[in-house]
XYZ file of C-alpha atoms in Angstrom:
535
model
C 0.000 0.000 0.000
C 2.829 2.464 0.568
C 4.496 1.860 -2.445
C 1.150 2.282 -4.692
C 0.843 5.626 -2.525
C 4.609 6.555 -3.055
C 4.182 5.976 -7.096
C 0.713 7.463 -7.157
C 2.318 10.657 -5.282
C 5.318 10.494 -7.839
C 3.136 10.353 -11.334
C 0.870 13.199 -9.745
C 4.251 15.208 -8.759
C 5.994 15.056 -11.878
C 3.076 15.450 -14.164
C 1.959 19.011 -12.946
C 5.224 20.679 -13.632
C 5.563 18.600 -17.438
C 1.811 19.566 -18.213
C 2.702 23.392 -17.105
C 5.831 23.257 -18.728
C 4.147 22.042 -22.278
C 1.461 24.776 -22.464
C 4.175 27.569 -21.685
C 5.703 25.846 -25.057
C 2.602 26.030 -26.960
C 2.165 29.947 -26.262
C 6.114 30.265 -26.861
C 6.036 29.004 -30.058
C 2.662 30.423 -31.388
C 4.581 33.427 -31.061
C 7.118 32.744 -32.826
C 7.915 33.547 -36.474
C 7.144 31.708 -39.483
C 10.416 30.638 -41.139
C 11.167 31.865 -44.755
C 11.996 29.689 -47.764
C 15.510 28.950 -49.175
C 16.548 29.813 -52.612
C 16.189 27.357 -54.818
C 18.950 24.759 -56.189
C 18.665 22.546 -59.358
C 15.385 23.105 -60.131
C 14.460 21.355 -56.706
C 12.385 23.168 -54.027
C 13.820 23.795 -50.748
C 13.174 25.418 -47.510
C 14.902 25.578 -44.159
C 13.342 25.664 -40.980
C 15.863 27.817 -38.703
C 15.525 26.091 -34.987
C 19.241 27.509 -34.096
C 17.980 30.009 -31.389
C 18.626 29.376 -27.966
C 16.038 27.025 -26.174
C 16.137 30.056 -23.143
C 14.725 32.673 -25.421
C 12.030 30.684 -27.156
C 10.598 29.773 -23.912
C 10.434 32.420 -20.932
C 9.537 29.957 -18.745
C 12.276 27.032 -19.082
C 12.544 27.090 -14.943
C 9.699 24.853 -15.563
C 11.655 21.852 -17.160
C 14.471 22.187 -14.407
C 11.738 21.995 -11.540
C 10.373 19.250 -13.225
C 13.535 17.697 -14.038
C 14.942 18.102 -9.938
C 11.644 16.444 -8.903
C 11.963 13.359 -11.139
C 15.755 13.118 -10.244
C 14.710 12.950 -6.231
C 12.356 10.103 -7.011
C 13.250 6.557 -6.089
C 14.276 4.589 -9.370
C 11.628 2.333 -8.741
C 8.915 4.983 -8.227
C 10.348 6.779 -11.593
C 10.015 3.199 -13.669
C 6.530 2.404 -12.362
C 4.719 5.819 -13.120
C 6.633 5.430 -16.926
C 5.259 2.169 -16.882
C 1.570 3.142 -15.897
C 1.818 6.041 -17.884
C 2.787 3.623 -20.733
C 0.465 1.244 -20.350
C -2.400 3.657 -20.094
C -1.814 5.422 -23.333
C -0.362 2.572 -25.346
C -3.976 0.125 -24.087
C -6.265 3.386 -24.816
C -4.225 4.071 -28.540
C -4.908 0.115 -29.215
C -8.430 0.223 -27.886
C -9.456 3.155 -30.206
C -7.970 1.907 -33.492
C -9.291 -1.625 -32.926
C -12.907 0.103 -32.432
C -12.001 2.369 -35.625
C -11.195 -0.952 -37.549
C -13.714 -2.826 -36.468
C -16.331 0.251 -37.618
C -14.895 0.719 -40.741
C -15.398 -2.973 -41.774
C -18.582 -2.906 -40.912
C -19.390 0.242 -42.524
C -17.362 -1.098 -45.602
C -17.633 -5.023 -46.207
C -19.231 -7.839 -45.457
C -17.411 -9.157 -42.914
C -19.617 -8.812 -39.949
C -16.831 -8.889 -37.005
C -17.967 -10.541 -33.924
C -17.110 -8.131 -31.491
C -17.466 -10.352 -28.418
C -15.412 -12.976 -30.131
C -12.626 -9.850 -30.439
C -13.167 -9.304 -26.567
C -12.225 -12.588 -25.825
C -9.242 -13.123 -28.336
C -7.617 -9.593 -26.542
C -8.336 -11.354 -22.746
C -6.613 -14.669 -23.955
C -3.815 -12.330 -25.337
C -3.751 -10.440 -22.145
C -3.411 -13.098 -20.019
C -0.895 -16.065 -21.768
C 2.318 -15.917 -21.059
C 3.944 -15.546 -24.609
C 0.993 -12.882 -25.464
C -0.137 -14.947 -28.366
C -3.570 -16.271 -27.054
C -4.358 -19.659 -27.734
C -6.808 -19.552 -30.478
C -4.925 -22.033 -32.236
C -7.135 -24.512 -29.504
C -9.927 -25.012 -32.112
C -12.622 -24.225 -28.858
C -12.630 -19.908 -29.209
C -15.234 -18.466 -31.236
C -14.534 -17.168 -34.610
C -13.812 -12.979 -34.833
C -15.069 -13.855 -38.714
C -17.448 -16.269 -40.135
C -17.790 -14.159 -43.750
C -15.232 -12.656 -46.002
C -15.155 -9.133 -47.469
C -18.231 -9.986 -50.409
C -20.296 -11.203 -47.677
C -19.329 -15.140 -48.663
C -19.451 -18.072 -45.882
C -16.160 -19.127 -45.139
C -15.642 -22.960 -43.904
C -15.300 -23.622 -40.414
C -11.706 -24.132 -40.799
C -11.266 -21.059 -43.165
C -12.953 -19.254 -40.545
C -10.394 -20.713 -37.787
C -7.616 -19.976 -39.572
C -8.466 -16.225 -40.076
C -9.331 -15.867 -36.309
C -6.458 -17.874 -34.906
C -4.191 -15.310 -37.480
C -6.006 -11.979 -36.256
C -5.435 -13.051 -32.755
C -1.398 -13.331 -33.219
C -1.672 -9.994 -34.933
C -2.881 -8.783 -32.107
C -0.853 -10.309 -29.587
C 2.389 -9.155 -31.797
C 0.913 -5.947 -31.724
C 1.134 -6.210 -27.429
C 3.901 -7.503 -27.919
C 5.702 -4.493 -29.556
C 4.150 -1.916 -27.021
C 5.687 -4.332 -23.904
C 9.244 -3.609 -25.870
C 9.093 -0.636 -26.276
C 8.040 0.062 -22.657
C 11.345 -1.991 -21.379
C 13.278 0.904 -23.492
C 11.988 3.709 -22.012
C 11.977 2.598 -18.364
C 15.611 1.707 -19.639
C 16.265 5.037 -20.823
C 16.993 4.000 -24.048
C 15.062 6.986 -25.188
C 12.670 9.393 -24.234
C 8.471 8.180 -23.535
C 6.748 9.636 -27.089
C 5.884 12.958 -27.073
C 2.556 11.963 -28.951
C 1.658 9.358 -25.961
C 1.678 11.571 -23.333
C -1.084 14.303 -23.447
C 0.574 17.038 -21.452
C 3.177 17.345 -24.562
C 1.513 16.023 -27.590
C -0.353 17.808 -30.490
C -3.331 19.388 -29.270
C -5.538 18.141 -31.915
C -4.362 14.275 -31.258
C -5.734 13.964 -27.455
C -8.777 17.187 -28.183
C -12.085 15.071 -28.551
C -13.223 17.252 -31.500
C -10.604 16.777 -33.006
C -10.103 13.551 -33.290
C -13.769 12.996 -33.665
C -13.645 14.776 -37.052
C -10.399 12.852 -38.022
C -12.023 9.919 -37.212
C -15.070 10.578 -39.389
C -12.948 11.596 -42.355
C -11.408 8.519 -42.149
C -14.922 6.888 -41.869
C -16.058 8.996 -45.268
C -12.682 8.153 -47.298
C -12.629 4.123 -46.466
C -16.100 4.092 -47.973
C -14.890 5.506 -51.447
C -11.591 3.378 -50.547
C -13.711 0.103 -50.263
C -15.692 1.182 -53.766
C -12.084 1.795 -55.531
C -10.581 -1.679 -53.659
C -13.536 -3.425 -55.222
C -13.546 -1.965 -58.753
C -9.728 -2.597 -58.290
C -8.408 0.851 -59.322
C -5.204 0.762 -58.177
C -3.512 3.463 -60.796
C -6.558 5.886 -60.742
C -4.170 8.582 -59.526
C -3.242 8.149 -63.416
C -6.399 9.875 -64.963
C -5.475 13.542 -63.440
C -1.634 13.030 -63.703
C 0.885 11.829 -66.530
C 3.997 10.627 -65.924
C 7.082 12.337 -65.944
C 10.176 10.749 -64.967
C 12.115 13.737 -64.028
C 8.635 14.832 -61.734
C 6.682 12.370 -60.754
C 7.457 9.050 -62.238
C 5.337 6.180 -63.938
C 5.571 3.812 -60.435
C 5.167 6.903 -58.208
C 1.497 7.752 -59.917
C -0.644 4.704 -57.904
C -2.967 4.819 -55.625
C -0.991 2.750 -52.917
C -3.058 1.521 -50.456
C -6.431 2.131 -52.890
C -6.185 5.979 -50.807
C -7.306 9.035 -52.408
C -5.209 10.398 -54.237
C -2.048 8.708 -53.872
C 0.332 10.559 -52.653
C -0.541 14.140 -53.978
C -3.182 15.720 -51.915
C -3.315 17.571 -48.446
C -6.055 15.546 -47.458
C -4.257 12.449 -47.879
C -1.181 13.624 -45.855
C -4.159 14.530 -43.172
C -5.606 11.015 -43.280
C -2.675 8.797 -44.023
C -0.880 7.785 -40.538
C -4.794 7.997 -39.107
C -5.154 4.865 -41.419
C -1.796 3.176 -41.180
C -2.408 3.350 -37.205
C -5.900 1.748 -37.855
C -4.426 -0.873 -39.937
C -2.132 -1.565 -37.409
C -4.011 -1.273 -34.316
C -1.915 1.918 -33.084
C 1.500 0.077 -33.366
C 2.761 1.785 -36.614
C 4.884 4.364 -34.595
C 5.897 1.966 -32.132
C 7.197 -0.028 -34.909
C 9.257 2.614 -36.268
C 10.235 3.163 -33.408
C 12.363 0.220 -33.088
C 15.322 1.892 -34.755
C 15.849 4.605 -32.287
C 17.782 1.843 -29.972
C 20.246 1.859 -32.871
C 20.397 5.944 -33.338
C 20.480 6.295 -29.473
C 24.002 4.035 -30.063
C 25.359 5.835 -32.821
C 24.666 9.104 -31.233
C 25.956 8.317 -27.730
C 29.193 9.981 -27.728
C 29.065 12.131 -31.116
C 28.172 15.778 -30.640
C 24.536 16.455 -32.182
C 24.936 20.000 -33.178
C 27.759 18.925 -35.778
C 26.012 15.727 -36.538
C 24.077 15.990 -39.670
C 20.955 13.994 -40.642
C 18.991 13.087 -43.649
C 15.902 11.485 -43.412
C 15.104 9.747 -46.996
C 11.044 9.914 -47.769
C 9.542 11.889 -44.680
C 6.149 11.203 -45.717
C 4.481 13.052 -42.754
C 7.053 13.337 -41.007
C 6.744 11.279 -37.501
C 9.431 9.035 -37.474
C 11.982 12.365 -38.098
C 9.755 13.810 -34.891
C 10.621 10.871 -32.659
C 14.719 10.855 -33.621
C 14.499 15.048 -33.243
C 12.427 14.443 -29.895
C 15.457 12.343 -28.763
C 18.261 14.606 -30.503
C 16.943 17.969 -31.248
C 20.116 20.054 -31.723
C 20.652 17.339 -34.923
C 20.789 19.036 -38.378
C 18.395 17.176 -40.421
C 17.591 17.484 -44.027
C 13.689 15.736 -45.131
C 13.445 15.245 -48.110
C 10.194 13.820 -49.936
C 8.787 13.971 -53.460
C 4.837 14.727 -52.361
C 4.801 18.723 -51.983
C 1.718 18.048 -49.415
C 3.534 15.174 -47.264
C 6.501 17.389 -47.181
C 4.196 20.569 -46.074
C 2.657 17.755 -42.962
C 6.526 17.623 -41.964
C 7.279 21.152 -41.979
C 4.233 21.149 -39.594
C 4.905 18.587 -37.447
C 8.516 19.316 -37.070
C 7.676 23.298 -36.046
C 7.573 21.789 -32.060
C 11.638 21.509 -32.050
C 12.141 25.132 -32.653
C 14.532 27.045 -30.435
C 15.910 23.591 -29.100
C 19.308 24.021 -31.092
C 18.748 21.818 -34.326
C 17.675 22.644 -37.716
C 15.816 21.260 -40.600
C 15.919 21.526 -44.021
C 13.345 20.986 -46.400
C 14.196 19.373 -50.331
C 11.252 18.201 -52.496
C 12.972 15.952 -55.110
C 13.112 12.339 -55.778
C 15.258 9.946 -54.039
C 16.648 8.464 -57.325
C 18.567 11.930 -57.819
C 18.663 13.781 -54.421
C 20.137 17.612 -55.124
C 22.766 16.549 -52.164
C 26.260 16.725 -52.167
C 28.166 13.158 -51.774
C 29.734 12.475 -48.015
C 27.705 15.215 -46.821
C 25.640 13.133 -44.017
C 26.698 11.441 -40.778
C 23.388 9.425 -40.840
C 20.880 8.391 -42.848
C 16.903 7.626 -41.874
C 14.865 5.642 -44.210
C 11.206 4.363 -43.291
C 8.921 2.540 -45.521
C 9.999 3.271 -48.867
C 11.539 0.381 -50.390
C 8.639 -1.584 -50.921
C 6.641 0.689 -52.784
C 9.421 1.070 -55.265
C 10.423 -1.640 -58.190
C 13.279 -3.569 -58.096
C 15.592 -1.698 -60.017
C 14.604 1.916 -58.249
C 15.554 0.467 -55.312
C 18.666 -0.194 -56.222
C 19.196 3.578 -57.837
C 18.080 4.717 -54.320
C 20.783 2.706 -52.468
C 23.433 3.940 -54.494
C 22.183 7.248 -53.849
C 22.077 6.726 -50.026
C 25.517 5.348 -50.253
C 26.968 8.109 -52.270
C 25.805 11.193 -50.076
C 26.534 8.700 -46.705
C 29.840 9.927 -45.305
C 32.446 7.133 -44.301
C 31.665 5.848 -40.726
C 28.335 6.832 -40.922
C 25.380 4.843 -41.121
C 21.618 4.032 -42.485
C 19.123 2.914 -40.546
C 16.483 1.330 -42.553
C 13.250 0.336 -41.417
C 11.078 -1.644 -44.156
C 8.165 -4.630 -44.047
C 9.223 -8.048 -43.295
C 9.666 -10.325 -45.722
C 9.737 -13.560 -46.637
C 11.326 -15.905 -44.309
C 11.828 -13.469 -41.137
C 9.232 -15.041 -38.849
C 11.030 -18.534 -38.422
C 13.452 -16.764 -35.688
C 9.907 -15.991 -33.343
C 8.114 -19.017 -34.583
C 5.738 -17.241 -36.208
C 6.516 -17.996 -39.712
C 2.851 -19.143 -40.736
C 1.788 -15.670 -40.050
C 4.355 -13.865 -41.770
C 3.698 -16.107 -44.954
C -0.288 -15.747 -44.799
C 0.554 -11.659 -43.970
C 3.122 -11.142 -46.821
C 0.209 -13.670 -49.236
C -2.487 -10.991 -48.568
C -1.251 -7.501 -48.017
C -0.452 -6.488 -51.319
C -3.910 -7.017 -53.112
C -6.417 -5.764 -50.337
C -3.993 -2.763 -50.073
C -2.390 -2.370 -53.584
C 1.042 -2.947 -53.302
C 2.472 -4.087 -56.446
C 6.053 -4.221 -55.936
C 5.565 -5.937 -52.549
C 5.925 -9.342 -53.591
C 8.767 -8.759 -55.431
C 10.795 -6.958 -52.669
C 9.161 -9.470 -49.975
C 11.838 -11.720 -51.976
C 14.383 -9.461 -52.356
C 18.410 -9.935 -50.564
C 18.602 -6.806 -49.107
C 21.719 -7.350 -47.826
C 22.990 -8.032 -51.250
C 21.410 -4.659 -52.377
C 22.693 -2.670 -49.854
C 26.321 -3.992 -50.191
C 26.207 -3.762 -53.727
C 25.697 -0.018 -53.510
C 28.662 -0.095 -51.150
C 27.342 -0.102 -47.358
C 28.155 -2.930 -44.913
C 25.455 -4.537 -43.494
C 25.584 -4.298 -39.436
C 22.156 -5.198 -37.623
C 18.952 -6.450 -38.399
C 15.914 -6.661 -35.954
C 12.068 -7.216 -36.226
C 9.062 -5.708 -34.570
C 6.041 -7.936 -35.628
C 5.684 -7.109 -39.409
C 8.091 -4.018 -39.237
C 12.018 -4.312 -39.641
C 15.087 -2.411 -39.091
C 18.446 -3.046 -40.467
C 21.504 -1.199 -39.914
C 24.117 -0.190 -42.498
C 27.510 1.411 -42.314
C 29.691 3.359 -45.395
C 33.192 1.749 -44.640
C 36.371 4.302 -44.472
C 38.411 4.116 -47.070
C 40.974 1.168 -47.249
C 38.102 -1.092 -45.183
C 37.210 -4.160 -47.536
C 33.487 -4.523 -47.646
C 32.405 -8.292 -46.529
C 30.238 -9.925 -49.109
C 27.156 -11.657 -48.280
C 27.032 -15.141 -48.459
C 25.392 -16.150 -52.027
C 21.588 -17.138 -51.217
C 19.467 -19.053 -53.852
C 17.658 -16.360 -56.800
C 14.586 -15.986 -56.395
C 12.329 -15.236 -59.254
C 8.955 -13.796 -58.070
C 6.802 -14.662 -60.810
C 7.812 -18.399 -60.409
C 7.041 -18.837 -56.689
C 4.018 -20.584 -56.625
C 3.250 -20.385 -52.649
C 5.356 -18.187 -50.492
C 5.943 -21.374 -48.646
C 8.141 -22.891 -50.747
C 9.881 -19.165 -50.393
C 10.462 -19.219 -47.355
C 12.192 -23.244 -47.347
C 14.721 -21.701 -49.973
C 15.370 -18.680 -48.312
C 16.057 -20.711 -45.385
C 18.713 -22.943 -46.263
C 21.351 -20.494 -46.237
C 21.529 -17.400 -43.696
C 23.794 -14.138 -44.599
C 27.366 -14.482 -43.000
C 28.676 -12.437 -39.904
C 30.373 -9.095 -40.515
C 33.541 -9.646 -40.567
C 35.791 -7.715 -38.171
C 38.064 -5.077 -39.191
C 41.676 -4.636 -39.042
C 43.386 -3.270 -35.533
C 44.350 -0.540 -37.120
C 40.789 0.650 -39.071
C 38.492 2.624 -37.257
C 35.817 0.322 -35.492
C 31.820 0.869 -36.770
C 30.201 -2.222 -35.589
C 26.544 -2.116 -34.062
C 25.217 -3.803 -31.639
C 21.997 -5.569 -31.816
C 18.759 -4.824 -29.786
């Protein structure tokens, strides 16, 4: 009873002075001007955001974070990890509750599925409760979360097993992912999400208005996304563009996911990580998330301020929030082809000013970035590759590598693919995953890359390949750009895979299987040292 009282005392402490603290913020930095554009350079459009002014004089009232700061530090450790851990918990079970209700609304507003929601209830309590966090669907005796597919058709009893017993792993990964990332904040691997904690994140994201008309946006676009899904107009986005290779090229103009408008509208940017979170059941971010571990790392004992940061494909602009939330006197560089994705980043991102950093803006393609080579200590990439075709990935690696300066390193984070569940056991998912995602969502280069070496790729386009780790159906792989004189370790060979031969991604994953990608190997005593290690 004391120690409930002692944490209860702590949380209630050390959230007055944090929620004070964050709305002194807001007013500083609606006061604050709006920054002006950058010429122009090679026909590219560019901006810079200038967040170089002391933190002191964008916010009068910084006493606020040292109060708070002395009262944490006086806290017992244990006190301090069990309010991050409620605090955690609370947000992280509230963010999966809401997007599980927004899924489960949408499909009935949308197909024919007719979700069970009391056989949902029970799938999350078996989760809850098991030890490994999978459930134990797999039983036979739990009662189906589906008994129709999309069109409305009876599935089999066994169909109708397999679908539930799959939907319950996907949500205990899900839990799964959220317990992980909770052991690296009480660790203090890095800092509890701004957007998790309502004291500090966007107003509009805990506001109830808010994120009721977000919510029925979303509700309004998933009906004309169901319509397009079922008429199968993936390349719609075609009829108001053309294609222009040095613009907006041929495999850019689709309408991934079936959304509206692709990737070239503000109301997309508005709706798009609403969706992906949906999808997901609120774990996107916590996914991406998984490669701050390895930035944390690479950062620990390199000055930030001289440390300079590109962050490949911004899209909105939330994974380059989280790595600036953890190192915000970092000069970054987004750049992002989608004029309206990159405007949601320049958004976003206004929340670091006056905290030391900077951040440049570049609209161009990633196949040709307007950026000199060696000019970046480290590279972000998140959930590009497999939107792009086989040989534009490669064109983008060699462009990473090229403006990657030696010693530094990429941090890619990507789908799974093919093969990476057999470490977890939880290879049958992965397969039946990887089998559906690209037609209900339109992805058509996603079989192809769920086949592709990556490895290979990378090291082909000269980076050595350091660390790879998974996060349900999210993974992150780390890279390096050896110094000069370093030899760059080869792969070992793995079978070729030819897409449009595999029959079943089964017979994938046996031949991807056989034969696993060496170890780095070391380098010499007297070669600077780059390795990573693995989280």
């Amino acid at each position: 009873a004391r120690y409930r009282r002692t944490v209860s005392r702590a949380m209630s402490t050390a959230s007055a002075p944090r929620a004070a603290c964050a709305r002194a913020q807001r007013r500083a930095r609606a006061t604050s001007r709006t920054p002006s554009a950058a010429p122009m350079r090679r026909g590219v459009k560019t901006s810079a955001l200038d967040t170089s002014a002391p933190a002191s004089r964008a916010n009068p009232l910084s006493f606020l974070d040292d109060l708070r700061t002395r009262i944490e530090d006086a806290l017992p450790e244990e006190a301090k990890k069990a309010a991050l851990r409620a605090a955690y918990t609370s947000s992280a079970g509230l963010r999966f509750a809401f997007f599980l209700s927004q899924g489960v609304a949408n499909s009935r507003g949308t197909d024919g599925r007719d979700i069970d929601v009391g056989a949902i209830a029970q799938a999350v309590a078996r989760v809850v409760m098991s030890d490994d966090g999978n459930g134990n669907a797999s039983a036979g005796s739990a009662t189906p979360i589906v008994r129709k597919t999309m069109d409305g058709s009876d599935m089999s009893e066994e169909q109708a097993q397999e679908v539930s017993e799959f939907l319950e792993q996907h949500m205990g990964a899900i839990l799964d992912v959220f317990k992980r990332e909770c052991e690296f904040i009480e660790n203090g691997t890095y800092k509890f999400p701004y957007d998790m904690d309502p004291s500090t994140a966007p107003a509009a994201q805990w506001n109830p208005l808010a994120v009721s008309a977000l919510a029925n946006a979303n509700a309004r676009d998933q009906r004309v996304v169901a319509e397009r899904r079922n008429a199968k107009k993936g390349q719609e986005l075609r009829e108001t563009y053309v294609a222009d290779p040095k613009r907006y090229p041929d495999y850019y103009l689709q309408n991934f996911h079936y959304q509206t408008d692709g990737w070239l509208s503000a109301q997309s940017a508005r709706l798009y990580d609403f969706q992906v979170e949906m999808l997901f059941l609120g774990s996107a971010d916590a996914m991406r998330r998984r490669a701050l571990p390895y930035i944390a790392d690479f950062m620990r004992d390199r000055d930030a301020s001289t440390t300079k940061h590109l962050d490949v494909a911004s899209g909105t602009g939330r994974f380059l929030s989280f790595v600036r939330d953890n190192h915000p006197e970092l000069q970054s560089t987004a750049l992002e082809l989608s004029p309206h994705y990159l405007e949601s980043t320049r958004k976003l991102n206004k929340r670091f000013e006056g905290k030391g950093g900077s951040l440049r803006l570049v609209e161009a393609n990633a196949e040709d970035m307007p950026l000199e080579d060696n000019e970046f200590d480290m590279i972000t990439n998140v959930y590009l590759f497999h939107e792009l075709p086989r040989a534009v990935r490669m064109t983008v690696a060699k462009e990473m590598a090229r403006v990657l300066k030696p010693g530094g390193k990429l941090f890619f984070v990507d789908s799974v693919q093919i093969g990476d569940g057999k470490e977890n056991g939880m290879e049958g998912a992965f397969e039946l995953a990887l089998d559906r995602f690209p037609a209900f969502n339109h992805e058509p280069y996603y079989k192809d890359y769920a086949v592709t070496n990556l490895v290979e790729l990378f090291e082909e386009a000269g980076l050595r390949h350091e660390a790879t780790a998974t996060a349900w159906v999210s993974k992150t792989m780390v890279f390096s750009k050896p110094f000069d004189g370093q030899e760059l370790p080869r792969a070992a060979e793995l079978p070729v895979v030819v897409p449009q031969e595999v029959e079943t991604p089964a017979a994938v994953v046996e031949a991807v299987a056989e034969e696993k990608p060496s170890e780095t190997e070391s380098v010499g005593d007297d070669e600077p040292e780059i390795g990573t290690r693995k989280f």
